[in-house]
PDB file of N, CA and C in Angstrom:
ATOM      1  N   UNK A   1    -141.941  11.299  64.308  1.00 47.00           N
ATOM      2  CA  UNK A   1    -141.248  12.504  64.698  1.00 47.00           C
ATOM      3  C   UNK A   1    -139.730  12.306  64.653  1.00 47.00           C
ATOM      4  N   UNK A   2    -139.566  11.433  64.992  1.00 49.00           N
ATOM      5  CA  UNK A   2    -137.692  11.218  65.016  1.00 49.00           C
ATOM      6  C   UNK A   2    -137.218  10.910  63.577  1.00 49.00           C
ATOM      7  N   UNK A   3    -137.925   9.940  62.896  1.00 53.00           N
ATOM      8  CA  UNK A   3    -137.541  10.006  61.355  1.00 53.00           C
ATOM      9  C   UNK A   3    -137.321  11.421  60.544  1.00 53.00           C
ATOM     10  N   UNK A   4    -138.561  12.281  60.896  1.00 55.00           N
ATOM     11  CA  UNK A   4    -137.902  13.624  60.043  1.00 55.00           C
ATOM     12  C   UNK A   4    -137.192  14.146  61.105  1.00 55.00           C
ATOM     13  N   UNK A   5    -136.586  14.252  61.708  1.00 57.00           N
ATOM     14  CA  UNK A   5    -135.809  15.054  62.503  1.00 57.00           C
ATOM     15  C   UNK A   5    -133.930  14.296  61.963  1.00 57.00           C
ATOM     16  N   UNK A   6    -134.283  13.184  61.241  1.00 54.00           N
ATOM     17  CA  UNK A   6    -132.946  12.187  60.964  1.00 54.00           C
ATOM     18  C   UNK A   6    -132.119  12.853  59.948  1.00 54.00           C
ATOM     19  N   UNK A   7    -132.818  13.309  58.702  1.00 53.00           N
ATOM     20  CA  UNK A   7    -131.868  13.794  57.736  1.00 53.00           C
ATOM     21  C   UNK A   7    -131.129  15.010  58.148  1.00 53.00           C
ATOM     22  N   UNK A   8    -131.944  16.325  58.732  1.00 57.00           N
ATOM     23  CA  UNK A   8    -131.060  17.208  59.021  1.00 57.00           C
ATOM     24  C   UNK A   8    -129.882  17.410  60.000  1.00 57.00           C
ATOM     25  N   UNK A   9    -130.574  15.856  61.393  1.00 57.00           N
ATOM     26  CA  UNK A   9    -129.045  15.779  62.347  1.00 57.00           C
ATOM     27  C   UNK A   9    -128.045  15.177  61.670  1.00 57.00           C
ATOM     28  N   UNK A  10    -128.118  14.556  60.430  1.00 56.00           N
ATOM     29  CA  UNK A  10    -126.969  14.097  59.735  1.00 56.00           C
ATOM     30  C   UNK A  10    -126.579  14.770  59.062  1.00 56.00           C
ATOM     31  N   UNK A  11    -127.041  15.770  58.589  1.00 58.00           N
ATOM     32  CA  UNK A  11    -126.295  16.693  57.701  1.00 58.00           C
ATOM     33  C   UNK A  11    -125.873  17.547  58.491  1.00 58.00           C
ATOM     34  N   UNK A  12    -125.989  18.091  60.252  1.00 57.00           N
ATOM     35  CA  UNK A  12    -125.195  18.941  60.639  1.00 57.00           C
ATOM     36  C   UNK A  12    -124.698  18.186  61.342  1.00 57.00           C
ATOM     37  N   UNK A  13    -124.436  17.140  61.733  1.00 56.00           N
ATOM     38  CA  UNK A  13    -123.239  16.250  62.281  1.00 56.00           C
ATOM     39  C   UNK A  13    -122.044  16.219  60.956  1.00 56.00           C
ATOM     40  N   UNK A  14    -122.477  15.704  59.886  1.00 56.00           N
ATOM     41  CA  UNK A  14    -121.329  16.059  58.783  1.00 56.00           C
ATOM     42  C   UNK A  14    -120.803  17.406  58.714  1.00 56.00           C
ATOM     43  N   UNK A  15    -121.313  17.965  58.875  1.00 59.00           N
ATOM     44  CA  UNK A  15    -120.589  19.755  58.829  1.00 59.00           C
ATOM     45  C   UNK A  15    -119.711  19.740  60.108  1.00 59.00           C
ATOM     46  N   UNK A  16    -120.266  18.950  60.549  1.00 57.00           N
ATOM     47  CA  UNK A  16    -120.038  19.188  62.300  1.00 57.00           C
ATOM     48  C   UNK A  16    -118.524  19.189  62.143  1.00 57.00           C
ATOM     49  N   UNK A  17    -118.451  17.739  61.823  1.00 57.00           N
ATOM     50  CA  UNK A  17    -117.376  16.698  61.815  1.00 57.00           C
ATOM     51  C   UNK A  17    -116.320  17.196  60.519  1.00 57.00           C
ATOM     52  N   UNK A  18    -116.803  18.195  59.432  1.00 62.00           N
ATOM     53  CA  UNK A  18    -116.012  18.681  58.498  1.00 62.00           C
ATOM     54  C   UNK A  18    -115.174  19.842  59.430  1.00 62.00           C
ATOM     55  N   UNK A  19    -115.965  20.667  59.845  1.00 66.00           N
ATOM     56  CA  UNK A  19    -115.652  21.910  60.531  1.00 66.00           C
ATOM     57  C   UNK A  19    -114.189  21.507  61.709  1.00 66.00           C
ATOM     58  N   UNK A  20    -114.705  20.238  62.613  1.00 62.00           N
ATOM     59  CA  UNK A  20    -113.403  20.086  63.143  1.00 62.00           C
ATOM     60  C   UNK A  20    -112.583  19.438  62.677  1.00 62.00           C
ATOM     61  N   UNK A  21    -112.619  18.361  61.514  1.00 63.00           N
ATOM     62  CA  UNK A  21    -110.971  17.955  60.753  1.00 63.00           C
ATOM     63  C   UNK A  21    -110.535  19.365  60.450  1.00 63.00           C
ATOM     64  N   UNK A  22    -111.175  20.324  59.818  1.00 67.00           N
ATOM     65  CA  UNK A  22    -110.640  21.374  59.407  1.00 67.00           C
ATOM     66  C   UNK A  22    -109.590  22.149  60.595  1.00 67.00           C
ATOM     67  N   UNK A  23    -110.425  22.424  61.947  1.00 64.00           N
ATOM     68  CA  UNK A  23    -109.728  23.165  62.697  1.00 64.00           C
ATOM     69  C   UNK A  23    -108.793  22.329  63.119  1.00 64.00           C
ATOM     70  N   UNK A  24    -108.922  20.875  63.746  1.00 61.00           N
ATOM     71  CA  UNK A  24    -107.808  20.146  63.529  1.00 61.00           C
ATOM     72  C   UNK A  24    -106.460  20.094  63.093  1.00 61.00           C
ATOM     73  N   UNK A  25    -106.538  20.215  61.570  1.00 67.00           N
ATOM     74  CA  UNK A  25    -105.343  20.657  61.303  1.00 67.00           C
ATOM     75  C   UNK A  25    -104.731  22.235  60.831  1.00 67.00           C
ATOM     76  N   UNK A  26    -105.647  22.953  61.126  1.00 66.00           N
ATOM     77  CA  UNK A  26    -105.099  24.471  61.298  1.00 66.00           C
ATOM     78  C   UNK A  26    -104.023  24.408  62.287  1.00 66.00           C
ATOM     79  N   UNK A  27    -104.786  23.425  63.759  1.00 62.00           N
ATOM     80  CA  UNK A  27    -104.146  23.481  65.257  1.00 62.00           C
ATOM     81  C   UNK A  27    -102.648  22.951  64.826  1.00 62.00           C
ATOM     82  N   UNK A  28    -102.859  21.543  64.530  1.00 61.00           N
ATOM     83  CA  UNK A  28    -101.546  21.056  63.866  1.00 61.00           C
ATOM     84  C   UNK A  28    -100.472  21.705  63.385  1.00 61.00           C
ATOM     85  N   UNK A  29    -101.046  22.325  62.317  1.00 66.00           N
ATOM     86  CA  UNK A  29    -100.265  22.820  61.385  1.00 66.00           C
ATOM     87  C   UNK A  29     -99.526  24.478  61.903  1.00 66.00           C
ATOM     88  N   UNK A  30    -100.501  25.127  63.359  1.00 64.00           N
ATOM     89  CA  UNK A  30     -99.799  25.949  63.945  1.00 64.00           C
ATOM     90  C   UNK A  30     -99.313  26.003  64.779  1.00 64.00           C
ATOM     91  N   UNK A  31     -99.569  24.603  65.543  1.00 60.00           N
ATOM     92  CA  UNK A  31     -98.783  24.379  66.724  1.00 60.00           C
ATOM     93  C   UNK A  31     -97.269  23.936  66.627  1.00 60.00           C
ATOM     94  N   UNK A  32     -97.317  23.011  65.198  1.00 64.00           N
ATOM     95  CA  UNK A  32     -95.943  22.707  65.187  1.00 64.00           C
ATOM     96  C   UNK A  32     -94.231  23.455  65.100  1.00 64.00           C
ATOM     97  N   UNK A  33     -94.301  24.943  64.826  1.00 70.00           N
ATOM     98  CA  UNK A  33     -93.547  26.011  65.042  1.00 70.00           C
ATOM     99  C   UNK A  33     -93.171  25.987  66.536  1.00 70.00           C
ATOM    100  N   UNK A  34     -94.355  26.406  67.286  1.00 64.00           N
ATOM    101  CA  UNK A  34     -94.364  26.717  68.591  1.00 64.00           C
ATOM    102  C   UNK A  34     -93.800  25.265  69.206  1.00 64.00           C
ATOM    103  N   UNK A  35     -93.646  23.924  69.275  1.00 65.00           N
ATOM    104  CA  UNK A  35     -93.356  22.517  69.380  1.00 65.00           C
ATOM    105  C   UNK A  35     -91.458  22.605  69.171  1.00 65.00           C
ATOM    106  N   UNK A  36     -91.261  23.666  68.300  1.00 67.00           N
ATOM    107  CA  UNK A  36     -90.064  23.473  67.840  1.00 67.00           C
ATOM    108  C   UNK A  36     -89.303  24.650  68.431  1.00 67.00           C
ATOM    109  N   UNK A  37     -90.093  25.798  68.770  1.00 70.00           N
ATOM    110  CA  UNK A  37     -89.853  26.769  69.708  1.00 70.00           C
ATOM    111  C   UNK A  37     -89.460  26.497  71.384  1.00 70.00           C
ATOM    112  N   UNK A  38     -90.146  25.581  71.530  1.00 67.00           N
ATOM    113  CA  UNK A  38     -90.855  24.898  72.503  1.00 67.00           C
ATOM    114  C   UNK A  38     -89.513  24.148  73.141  1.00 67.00           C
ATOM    115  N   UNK A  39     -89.181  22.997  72.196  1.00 65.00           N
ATOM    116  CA  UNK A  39     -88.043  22.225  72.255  1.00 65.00           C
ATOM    117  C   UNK A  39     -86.705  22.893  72.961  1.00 65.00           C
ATOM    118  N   UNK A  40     -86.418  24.011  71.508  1.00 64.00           N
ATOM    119  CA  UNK A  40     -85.761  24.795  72.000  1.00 64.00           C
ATOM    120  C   UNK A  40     -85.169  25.338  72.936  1.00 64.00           C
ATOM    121  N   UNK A  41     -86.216  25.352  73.634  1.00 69.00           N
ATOM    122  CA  UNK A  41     -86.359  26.205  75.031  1.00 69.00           C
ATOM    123  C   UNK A  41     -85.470  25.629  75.846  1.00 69.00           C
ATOM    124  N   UNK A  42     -86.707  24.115  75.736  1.00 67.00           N
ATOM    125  CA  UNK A  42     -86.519  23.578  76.772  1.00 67.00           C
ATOM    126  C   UNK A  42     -84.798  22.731  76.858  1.00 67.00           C
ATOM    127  N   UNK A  43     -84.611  22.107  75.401  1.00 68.00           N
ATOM    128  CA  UNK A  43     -82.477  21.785  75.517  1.00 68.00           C
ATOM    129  C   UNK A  43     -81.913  23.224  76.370  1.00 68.00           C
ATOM    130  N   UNK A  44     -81.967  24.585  75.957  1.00 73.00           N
ATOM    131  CA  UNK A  44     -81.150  25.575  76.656  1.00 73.00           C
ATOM    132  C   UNK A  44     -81.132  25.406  77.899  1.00 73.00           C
ATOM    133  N   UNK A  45     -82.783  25.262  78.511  1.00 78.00           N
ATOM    134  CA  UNK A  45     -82.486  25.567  79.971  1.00 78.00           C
ATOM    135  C   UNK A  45     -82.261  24.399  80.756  1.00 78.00           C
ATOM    136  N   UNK A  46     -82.178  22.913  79.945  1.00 81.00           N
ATOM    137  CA  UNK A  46     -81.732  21.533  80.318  1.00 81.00           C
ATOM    138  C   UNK A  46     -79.800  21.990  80.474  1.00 81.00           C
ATOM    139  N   UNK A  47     -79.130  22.753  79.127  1.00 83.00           N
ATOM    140  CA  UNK A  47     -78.221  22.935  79.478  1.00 83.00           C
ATOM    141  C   UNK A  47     -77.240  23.717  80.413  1.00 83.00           C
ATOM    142  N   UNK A  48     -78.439  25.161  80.441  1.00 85.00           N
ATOM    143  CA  UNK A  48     -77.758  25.741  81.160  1.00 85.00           C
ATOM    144  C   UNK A  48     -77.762  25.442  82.707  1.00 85.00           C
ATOM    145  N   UNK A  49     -79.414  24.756  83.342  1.00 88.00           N
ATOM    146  CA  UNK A  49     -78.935  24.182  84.382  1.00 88.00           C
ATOM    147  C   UNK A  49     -77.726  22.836  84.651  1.00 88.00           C
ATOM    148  N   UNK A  50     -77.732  22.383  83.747  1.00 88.00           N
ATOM    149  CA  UNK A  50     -76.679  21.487  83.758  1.00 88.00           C
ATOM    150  C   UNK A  50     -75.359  22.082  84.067  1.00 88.00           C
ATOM    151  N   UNK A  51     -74.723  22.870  83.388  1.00 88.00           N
ATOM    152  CA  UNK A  51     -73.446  23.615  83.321  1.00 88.00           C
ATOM    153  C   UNK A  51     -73.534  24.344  84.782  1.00 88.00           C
ATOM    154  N   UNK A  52     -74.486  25.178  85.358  1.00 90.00           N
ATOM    155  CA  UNK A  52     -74.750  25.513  86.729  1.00 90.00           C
ATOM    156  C   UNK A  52     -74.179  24.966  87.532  1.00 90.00           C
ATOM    157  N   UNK A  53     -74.941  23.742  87.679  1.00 91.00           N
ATOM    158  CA  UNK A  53     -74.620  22.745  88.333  1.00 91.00           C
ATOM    159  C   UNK A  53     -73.491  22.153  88.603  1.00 91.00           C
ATOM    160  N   UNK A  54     -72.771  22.168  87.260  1.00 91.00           N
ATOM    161  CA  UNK A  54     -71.825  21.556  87.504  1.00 91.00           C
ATOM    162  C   UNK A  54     -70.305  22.312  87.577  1.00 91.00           C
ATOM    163  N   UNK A  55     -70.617  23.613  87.512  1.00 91.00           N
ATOM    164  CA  UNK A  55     -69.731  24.400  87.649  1.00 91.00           C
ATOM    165  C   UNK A  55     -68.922  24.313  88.873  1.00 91.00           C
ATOM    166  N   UNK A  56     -69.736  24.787  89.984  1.00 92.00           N
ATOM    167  CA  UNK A  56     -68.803  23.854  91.474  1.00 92.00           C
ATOM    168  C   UNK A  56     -68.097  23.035  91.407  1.00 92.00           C
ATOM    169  N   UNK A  57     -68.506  22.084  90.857  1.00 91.00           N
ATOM    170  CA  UNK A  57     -67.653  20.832  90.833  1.00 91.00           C
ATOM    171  C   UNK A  57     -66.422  20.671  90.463  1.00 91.00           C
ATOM    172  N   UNK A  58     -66.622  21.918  89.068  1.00 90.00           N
ATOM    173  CA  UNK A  58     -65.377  21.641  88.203  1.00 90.00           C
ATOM    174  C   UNK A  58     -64.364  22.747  88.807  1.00 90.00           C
ATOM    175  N   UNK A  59     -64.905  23.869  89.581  1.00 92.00           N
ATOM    176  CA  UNK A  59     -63.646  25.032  89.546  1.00 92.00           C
ATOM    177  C   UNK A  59     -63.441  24.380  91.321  1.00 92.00           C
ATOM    178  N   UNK A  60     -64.519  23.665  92.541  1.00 92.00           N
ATOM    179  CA  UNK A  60     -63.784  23.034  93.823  1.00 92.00           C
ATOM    180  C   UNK A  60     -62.966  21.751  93.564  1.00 92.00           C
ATOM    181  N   UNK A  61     -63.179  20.449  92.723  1.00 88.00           N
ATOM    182  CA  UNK A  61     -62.451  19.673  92.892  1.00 88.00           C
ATOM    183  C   UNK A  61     -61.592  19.224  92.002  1.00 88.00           C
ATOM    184  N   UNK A  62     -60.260  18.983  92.345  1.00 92.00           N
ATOM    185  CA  UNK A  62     -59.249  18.787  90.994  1.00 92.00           C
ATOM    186  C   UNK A  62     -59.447  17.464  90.696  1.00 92.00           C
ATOM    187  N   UNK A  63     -60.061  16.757  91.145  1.00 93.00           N
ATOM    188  CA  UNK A  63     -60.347  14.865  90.902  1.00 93.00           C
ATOM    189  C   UNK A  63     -61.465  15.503  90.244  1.00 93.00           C
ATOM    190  N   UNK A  64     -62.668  15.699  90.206  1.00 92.00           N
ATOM    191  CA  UNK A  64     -63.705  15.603  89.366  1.00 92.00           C
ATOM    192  C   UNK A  64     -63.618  16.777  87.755  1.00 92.00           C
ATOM    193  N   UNK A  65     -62.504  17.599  88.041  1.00 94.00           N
ATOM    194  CA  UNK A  65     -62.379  18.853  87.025  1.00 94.00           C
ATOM    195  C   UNK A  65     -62.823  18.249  85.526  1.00 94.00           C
ATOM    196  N   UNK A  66     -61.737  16.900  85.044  1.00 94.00           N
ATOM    197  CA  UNK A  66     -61.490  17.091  83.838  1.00 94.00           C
ATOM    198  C   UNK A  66     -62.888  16.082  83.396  1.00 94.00           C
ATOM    199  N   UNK A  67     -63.520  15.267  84.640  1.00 93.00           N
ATOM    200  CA  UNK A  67     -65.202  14.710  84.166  1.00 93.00           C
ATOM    201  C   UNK A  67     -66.191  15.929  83.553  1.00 93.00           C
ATOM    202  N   UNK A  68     -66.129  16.995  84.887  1.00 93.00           N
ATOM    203  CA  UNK A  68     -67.012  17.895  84.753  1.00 93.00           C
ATOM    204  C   UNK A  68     -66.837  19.049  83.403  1.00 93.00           C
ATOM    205  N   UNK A  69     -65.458  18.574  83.203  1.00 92.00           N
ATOM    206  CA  UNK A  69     -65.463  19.795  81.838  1.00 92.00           C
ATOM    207  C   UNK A  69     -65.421  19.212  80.657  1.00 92.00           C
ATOM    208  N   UNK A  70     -65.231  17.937  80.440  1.00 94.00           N
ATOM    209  CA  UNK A  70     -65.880  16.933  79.121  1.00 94.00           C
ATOM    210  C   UNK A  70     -67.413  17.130  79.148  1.00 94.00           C
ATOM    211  N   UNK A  71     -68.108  16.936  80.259  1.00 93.00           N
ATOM    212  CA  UNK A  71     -69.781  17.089  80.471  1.00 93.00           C
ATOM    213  C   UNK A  71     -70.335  18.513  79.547  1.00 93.00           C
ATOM    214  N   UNK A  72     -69.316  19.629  80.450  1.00 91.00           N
ATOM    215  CA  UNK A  72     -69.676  21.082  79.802  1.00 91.00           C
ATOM    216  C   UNK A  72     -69.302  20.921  78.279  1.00 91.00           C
ATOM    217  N   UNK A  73     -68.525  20.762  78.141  1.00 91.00           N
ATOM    218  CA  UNK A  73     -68.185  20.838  76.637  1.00 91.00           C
ATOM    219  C   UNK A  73     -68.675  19.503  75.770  1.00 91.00           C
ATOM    220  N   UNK A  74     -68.518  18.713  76.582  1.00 92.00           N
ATOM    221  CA  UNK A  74     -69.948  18.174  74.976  1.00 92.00           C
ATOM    222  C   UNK A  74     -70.778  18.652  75.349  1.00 92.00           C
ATOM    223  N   UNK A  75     -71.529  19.008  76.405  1.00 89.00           N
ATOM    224  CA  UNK A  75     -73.294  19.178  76.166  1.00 89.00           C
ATOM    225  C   UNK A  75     -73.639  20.429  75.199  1.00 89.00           C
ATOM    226  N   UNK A  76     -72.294  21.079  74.801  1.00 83.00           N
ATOM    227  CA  UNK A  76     -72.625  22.227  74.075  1.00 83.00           C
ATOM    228  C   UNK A  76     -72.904  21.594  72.264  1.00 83.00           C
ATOM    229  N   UNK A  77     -71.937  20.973  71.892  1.00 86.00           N
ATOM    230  CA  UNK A  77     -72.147  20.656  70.627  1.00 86.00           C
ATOM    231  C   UNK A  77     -73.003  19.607  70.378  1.00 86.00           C
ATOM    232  N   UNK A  78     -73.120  18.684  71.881  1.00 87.00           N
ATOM    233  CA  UNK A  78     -74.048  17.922  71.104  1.00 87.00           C
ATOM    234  C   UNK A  78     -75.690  18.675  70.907  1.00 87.00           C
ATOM    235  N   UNK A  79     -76.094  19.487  71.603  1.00 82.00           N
ATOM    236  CA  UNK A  79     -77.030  20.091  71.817  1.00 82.00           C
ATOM    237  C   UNK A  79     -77.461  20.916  70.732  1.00 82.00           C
ATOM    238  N   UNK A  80     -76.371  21.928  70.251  1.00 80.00           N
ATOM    239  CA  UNK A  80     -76.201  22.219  68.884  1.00 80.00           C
ATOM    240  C   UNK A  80     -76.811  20.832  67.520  1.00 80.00           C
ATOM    241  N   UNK A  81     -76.245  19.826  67.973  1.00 82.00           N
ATOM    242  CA  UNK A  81     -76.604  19.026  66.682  1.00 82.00           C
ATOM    243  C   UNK A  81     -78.219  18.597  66.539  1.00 82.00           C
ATOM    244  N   UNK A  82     -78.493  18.095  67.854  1.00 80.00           N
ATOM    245  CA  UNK A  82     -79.815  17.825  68.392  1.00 80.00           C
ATOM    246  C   UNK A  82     -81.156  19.364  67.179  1.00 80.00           C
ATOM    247  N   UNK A  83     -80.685  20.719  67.837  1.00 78.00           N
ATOM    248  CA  UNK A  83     -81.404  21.784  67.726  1.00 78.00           C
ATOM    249  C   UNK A  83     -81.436  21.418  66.417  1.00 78.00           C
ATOM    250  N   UNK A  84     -80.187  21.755  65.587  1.00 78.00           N
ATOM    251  CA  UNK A  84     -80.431  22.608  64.007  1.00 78.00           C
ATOM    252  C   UNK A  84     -80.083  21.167  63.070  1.00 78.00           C
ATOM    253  N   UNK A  85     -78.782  19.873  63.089  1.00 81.00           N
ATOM    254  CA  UNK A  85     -78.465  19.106  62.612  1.00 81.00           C
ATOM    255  C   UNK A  85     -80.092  18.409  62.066  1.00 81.00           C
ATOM    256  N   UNK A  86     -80.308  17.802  63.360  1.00 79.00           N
ATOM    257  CA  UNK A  86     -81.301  16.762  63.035  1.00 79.00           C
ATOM    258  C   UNK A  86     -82.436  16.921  62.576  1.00 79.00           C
ATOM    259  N   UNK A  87     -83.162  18.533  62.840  1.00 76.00           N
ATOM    260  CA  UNK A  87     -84.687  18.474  61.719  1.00 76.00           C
ATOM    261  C   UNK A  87     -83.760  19.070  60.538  1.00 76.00           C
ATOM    262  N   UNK A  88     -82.946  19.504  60.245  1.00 80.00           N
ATOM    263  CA  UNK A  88     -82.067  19.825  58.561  1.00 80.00           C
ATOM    264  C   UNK A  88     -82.830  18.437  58.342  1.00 80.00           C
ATOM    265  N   UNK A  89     -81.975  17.153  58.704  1.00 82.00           N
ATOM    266  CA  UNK A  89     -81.561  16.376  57.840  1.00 82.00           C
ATOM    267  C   UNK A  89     -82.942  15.407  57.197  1.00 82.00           C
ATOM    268  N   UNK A  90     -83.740  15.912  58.964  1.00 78.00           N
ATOM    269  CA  UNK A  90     -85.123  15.122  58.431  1.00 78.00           C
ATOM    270  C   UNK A  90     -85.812  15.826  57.158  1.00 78.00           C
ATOM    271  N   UNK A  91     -85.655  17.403  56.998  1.00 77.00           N
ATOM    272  CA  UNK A  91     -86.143  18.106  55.953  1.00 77.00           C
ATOM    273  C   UNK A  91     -85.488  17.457  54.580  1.00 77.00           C
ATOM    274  N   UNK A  92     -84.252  17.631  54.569  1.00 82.00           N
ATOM    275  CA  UNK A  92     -83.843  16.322  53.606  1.00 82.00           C
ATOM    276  C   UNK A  92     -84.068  15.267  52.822  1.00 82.00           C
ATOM    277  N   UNK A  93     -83.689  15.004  54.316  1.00 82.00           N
ATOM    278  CA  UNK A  93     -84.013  13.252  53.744  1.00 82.00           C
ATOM    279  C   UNK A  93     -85.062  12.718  53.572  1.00 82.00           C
ATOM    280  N   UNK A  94     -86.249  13.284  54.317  1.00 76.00           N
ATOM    281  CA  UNK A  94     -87.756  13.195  54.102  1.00 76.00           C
ATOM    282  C   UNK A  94     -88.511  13.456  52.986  1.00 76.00           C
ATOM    283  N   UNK A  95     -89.104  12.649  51.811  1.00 75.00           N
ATOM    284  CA  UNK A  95     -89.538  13.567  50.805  1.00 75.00           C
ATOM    285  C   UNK A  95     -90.960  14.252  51.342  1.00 75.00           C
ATOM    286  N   UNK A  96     -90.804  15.507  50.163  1.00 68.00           N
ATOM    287  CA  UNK A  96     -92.217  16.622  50.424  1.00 68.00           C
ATOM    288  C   UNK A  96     -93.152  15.612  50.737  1.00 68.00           C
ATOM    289  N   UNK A  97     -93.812  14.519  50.006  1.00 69.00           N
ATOM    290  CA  UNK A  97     -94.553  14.110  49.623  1.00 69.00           C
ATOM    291  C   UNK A  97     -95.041  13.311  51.076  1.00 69.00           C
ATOM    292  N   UNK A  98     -94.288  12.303  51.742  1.00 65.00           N
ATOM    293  CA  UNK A  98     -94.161  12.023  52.986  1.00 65.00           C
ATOM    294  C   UNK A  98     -94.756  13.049  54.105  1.00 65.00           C
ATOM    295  N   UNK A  99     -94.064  14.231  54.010  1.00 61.00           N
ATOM    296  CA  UNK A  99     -94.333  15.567  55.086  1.00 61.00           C
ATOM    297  C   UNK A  99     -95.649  15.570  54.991  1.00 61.00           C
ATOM    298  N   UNK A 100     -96.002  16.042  53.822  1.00 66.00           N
ATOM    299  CA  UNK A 100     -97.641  16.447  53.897  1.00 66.00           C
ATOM    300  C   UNK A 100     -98.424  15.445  54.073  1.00 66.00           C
ATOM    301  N   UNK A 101     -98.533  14.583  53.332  1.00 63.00           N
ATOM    302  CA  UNK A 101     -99.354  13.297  54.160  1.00 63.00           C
ATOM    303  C   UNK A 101     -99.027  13.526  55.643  1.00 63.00           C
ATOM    304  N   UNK A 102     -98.201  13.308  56.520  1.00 63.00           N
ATOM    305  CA  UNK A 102     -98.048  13.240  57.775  1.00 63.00           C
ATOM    306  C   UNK A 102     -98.620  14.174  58.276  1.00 63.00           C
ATOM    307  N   UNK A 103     -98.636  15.096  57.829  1.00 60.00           N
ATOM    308  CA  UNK A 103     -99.364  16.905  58.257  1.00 60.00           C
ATOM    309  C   UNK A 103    -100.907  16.410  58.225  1.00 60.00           C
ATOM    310  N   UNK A 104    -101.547  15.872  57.242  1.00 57.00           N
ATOM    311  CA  UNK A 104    -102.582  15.588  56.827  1.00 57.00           C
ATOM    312  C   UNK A 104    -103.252  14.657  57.609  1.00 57.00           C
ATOM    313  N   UNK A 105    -102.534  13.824  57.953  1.00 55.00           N
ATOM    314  CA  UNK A 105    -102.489  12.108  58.919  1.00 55.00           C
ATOM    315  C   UNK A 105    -103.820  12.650  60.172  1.00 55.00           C
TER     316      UNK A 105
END
């Protein structure tokens, strides 16, 4: 009884197992937008509580002013470079060929 019952659990375990690499990388391949959306988000509201924060500091004390307004003003450009600079350059510098394998991985 278990011998014939063997070929067909292997052939729907293979489907099985086709069906989820497949959805697998659908998930992948649609999650990674939302990952980058995601990111996004989350540098703005890293910066804008930051700048919040440190706003007191900079308009109550004249000893801490010119720390707290180097802080504000880089966290703006570097944040900028972080967002749009650095996946540019990985799109770049990365060949196609690399990407999709990795997508695929």
């Amino acid at each position: 009884m278990q011998i014939d019952n063997a070929a067909p659990r292997a052939r729907m375990q293979a489907r099985t197992s086709e069906t989820f690499g497949s959805a697998l990388i659908a998930l992948v391949i649609a999650a990674r937008p939302l990952a980058v959306i995601g990111a996004a988000l989350g540098f703005w509201a890293f910066d804008i509580t930051t700048i919040v924060g440190l706003a007191p500091l900079a308009i109550s004390s004249p000893f801490f002013r010119p720390l707290t307004l180097v802080i504000i003003f880089g966290l703006i450009p570097v944040s900028a470079l972080a967002l749009f600079l650095v996946p540019a350059l990985y799109v770049l510098l990365t060949p196609a060929d690399a990407r999709k394998a990795k997508v695929l991985d």
